[in-house]
XYZ file of C-alpha atoms in Angstrom:
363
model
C -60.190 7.529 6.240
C -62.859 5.089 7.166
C -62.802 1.754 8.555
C -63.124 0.044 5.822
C -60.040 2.052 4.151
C -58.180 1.536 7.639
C -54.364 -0.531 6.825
C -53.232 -2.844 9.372
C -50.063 -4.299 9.921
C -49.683 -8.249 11.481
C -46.173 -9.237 12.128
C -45.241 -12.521 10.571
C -42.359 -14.253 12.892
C -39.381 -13.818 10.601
C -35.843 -15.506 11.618
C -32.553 -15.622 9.226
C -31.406 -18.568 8.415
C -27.949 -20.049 7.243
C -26.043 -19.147 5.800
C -26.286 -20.715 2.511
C -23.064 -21.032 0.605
C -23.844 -20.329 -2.897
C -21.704 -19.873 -6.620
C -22.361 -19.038 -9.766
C -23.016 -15.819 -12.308
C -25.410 -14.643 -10.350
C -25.040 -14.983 -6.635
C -21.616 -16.255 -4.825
C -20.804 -16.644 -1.289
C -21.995 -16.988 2.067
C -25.293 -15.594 2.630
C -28.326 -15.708 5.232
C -31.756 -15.267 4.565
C -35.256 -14.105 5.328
C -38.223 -16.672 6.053
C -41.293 -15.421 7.539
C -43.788 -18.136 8.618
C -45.952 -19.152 10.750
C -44.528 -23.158 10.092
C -41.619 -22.380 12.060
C -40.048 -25.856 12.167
C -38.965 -24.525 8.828
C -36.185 -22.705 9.923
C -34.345 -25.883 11.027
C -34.989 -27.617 8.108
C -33.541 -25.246 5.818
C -30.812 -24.588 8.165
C -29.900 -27.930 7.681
C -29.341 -27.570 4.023
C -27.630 -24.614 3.965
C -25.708 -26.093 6.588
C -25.327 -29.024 3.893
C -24.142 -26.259 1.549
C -21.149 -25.157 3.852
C -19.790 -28.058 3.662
C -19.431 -28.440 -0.108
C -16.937 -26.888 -2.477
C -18.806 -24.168 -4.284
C -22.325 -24.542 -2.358
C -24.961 -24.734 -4.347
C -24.372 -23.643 -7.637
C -26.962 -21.447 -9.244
C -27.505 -21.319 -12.916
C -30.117 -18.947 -14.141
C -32.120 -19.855 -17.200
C -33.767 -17.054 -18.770
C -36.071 -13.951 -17.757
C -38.985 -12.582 -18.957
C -42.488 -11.551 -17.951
C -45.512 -12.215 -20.310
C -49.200 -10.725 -20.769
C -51.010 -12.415 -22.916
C -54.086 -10.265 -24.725
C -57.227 -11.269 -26.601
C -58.812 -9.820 -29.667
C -61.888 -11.050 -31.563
C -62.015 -11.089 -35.111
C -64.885 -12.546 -37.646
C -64.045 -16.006 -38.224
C -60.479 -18.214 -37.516
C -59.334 -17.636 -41.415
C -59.221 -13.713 -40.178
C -57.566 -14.389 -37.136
C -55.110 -16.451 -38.739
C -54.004 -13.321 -41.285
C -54.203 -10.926 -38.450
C -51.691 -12.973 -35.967
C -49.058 -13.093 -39.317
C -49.258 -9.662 -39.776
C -48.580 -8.908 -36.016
C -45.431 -11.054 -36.837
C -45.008 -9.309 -39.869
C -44.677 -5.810 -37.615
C -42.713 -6.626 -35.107
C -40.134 -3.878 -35.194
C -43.413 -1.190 -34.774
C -44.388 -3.383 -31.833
C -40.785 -3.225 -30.063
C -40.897 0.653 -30.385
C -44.562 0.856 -28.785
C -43.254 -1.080 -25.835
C -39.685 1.105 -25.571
C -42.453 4.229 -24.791
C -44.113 2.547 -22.070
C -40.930 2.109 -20.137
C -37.791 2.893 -20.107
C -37.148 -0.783 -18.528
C -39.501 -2.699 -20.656
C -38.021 -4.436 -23.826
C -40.271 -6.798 -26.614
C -38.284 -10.239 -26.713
C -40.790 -13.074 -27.742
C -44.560 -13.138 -29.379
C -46.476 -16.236 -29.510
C -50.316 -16.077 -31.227
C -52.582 -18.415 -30.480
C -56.191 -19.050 -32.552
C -58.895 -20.585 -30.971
C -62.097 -19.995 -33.288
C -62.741 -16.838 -33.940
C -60.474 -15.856 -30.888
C -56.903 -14.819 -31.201
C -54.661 -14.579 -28.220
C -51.222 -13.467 -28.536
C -48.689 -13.471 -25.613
C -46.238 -11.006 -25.597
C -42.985 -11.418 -23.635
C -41.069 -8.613 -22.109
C -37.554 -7.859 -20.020
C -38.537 -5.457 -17.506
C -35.131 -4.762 -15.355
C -35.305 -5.634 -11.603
C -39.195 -5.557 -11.600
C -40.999 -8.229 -11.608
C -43.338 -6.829 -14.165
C -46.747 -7.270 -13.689
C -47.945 -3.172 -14.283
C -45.372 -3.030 -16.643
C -46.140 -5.632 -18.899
C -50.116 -4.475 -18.604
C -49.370 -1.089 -19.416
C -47.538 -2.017 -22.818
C -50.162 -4.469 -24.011
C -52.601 -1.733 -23.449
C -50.668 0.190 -26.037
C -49.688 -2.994 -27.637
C -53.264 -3.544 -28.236
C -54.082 0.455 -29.305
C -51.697 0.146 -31.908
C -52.587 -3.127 -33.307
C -56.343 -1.996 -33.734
C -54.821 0.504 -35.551
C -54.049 -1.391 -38.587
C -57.422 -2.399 -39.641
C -56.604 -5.888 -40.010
C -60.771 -6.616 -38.931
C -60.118 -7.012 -35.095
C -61.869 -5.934 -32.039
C -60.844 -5.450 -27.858
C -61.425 -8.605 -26.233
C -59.206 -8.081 -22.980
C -56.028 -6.813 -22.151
C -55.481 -9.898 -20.271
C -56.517 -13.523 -22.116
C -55.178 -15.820 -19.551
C -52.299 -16.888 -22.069
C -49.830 -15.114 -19.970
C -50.291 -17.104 -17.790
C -50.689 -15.521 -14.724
C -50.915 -17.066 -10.941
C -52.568 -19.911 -12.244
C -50.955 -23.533 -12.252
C -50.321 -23.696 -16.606
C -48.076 -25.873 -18.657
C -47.503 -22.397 -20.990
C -45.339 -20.984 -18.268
C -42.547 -23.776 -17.999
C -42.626 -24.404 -21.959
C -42.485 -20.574 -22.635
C -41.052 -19.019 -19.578
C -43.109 -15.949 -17.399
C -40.339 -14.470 -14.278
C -36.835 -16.100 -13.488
C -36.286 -19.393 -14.628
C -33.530 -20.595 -12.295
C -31.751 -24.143 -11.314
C -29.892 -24.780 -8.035
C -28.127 -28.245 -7.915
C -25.635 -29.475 -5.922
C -22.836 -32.528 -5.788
C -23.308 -33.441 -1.433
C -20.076 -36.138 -0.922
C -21.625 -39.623 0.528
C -20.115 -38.674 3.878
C -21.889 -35.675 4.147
C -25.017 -37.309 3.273
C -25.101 -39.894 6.059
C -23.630 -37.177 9.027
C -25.376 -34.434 8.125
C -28.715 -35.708 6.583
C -28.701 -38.875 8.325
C -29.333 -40.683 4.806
C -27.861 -42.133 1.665
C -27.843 -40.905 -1.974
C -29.633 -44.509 -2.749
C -32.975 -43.626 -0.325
C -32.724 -40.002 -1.406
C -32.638 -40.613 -4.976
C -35.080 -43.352 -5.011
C -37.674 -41.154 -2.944
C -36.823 -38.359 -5.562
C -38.058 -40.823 -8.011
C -41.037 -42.689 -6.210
C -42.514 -40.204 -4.645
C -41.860 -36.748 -6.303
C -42.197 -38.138 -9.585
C -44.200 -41.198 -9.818
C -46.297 -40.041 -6.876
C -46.451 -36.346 -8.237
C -47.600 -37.853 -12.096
C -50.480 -40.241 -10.347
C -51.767 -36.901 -8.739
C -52.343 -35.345 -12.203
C -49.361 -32.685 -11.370
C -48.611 -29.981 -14.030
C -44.938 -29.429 -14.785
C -44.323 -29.964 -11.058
C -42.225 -32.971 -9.220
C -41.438 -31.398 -5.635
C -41.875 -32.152 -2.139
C -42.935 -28.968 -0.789
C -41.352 -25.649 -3.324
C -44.181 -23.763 -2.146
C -43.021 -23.526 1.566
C -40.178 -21.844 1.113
C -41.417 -19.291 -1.902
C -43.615 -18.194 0.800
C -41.517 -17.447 3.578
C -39.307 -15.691 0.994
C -41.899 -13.833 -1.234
C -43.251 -12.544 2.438
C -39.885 -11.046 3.726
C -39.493 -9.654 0.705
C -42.201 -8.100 -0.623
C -42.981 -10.297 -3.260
C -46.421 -10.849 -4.802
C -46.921 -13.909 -2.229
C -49.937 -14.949 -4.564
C -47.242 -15.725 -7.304
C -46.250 -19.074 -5.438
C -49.395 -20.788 -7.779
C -47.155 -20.992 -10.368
C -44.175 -20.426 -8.455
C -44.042 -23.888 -6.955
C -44.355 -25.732 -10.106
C -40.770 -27.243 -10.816
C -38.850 -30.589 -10.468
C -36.274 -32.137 -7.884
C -33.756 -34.660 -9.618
C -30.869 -36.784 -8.257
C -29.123 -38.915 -9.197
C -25.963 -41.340 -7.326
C -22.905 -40.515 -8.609
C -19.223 -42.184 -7.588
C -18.580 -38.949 -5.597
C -21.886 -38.422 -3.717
C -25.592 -37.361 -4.265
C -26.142 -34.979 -6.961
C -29.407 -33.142 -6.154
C -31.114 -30.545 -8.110
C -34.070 -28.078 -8.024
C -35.040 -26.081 -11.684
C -37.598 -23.346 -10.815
C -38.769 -22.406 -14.129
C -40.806 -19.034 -13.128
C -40.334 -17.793 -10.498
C -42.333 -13.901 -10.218
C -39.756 -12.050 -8.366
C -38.131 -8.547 -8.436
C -36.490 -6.081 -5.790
C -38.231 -2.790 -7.090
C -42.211 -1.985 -6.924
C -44.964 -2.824 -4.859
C -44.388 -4.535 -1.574
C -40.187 -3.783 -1.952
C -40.681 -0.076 -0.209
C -41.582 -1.077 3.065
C -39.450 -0.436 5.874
C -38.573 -4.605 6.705
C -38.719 -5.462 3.151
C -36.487 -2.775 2.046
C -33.677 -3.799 5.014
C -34.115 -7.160 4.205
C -33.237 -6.590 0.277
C -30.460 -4.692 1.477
C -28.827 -6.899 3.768
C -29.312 -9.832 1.222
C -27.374 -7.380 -1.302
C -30.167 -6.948 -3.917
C -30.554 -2.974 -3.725
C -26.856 -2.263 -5.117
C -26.412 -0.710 -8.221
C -25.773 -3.006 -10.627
C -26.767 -3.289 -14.558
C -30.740 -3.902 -14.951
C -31.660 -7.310 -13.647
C -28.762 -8.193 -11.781
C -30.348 -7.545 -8.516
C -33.612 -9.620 -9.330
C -31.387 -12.481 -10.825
C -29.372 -12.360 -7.230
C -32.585 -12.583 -5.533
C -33.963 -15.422 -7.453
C -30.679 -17.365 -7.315
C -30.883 -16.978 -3.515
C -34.737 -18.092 -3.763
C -33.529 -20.980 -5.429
C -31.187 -21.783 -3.406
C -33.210 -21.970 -0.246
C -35.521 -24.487 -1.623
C -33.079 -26.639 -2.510
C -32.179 -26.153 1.153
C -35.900 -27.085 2.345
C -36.615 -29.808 0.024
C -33.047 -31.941 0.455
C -33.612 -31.510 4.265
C -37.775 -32.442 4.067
C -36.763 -35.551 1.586
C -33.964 -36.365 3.786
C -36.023 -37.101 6.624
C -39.067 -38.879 5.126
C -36.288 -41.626 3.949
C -36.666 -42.639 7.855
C -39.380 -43.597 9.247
C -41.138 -41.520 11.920
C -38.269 -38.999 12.065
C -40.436 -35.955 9.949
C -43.341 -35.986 12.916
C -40.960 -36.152 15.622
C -39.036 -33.349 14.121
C -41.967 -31.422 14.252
C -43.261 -31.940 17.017
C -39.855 -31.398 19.402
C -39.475 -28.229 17.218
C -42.965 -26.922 17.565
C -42.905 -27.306 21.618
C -39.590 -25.449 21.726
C -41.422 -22.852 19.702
C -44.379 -22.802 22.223
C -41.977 -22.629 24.981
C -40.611 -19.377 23.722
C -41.772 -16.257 21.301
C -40.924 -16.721 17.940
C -37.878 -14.526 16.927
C -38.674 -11.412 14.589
C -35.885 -9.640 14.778
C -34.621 -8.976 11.632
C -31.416 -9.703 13.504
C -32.045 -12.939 14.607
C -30.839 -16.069 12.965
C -31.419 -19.520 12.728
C -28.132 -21.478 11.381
C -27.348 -25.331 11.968
């Protein structure tokens, strides 16, 4: 092996935090998880929700969405009237289409097909369940024969690319949240008025109007796409990272929306994560932390196909509901998010940053 071959491994500092208290079809009870990051006032913060979460009835209640993961290809064709009869006779042969994906996997299943014509260009995006992967290989590998089989038929089409950016993939897109690509999850949770004040040193009024002026309003002057949050992409990261996840699939990861509202009975607050690119089997989920880490959050059981990725996206989504209530909770007072930071980050400097997988951070 030379140098340039050479694999090097840089520890991240890692800490479990919680746990979160969580319910629903998915995920239910009290569990701790995995952030590694270098932003280590992070840790607190999301302790602070989950510790939020303890305190409820039910936790955070996680309601998963839908699942799929989508590769989009391109063909070329003569002119748009061409393209046009080609994408209704992909339609048409659908049922061919669903048996050329069940040979590529064994995991893999055809669920949606959307055609798009641009010209003389014709893109069509196929969407597939692939089991507790998050897909990417597998959904390449069946429009490869997707697109072998379709050239087949003589309908006056040529390769374009197996890939047409249509999928859309780790690019910020509005396809994704209309159409769905990964786990489309929502974590919301009713926080009692009490709670709010003691523990998040608030009030459902500041929350929900900061919710609206800055995540929103402030989000839409910015020219955001599908996205009102205060900071999704933090905790994706930590997670994707001490998991093995595909950490550039926090592009379109982060895009989702934080809502609340004041209610009689507290603060509802809510975080929909419409794609999240997540699984607990292939690349990255073999290594030695990332495989104990999937196991002590419970995601390498043996379940039915899925179940394990839907737990770990349900926990996902529950930890940035975690981040986010805590980082919006403290911007409703003035001067309290740099002072949290900076007491945290000279405690950090005063000591070495837990890695431990045994380690934990609760509040």
């Amino acid at each position: 092996m030379n140098r340039d071959e050479t694999t090097s491994v840089t520890e991240i500092p890692t800490r479990w935090v919680g746990p979160l208290r969580v319910s629903g079809p998915a995920v239910s009870g009290e569990i701790s998880v995995p952030l590694a990051t270098y932003e280590t006032p992070l840790w607190p913060s999301v302790g602070r929700g989950a510790k939020v979460s303890r305190l409820v009835e039910g936790g955070i209640r996680i309601t998963p969405l839908g699942e799929r993961m989508t590769r989009s290809v391109l063909l070329t064709a003569a002119d748009a009237g061409t393209a046009r009869q080609a994408a209704l006779a992909i339609h048409a042969r659908r049922s061919e289409l669903e048996a050329v994906v069940a040979t590529t996997s064994s995991h893999a299943k055809l669920v949606e097909i959307h055609d798009e014509v641009v010209g003389n260009l014709l893109f069509v995006r196929f969407a597939l369940e692939t089991g507790d992967a998050s897909g990417h290989n597998m959904v390449t590998k069946a429009a490869d024969a997707l697109m072998s089989a379709i050239l087949s038929w003589d309908l006056d089409l040529a390769y374009g690319s197996v890939s047409g950016n249509y999928c859309s993939d780790k690019k910020a897109t509005a396809v994704n949240g209309v159409l769905g690509r990964g786990r489309a999850v929502a974590a919301d949770i009713l926080i009692p008025h009490e709670i709010v004040a003691s523990t998040l040193r608030s009030d459902a009024r500041s929350i929900t109007d900061l919710v609206v002026q800055k995540n929103l309003v402030g989000s839409t002057i910015a020219g955001a796409l599908r996205s009102a949050n205060a900071h999704y992409a933090n905790m994706l990261l930590a997670f994707y990272l001490a998991t093995g996840q595909d950490a550039a699939n926090i592009v379109e990861g982060s895009q989702g929306i934080t809502y609340a509202e004041v209610r009689e009975e507290g603060l509802y607050f809510s975080c929909t994560l419409p794609h999240l690119i997540v699984g607990t089997v292939g690349n990255g989920k073999h290594l030695g932390h990332t495989v104990a880490n999937l196991e002590r959050l419970g995601c390498r059981e043996e379940r039915e196909p899925g179940a394990n990725a839907r737990r770990l996206a349900g926990l996902i989504a529950a930890t940035v509901l975690c981040g986010e209530l805590s980082l919006l909770a403290a911007q409703t007072n003035p001067g309290e998010l740099m002072a949290a930071h900076v007491a945290m980050e000279r405690r950090q400097a005063r000591q070495q940053a837990p890695t431990h997988p045994d380690q934990e951070e609760q509040a």
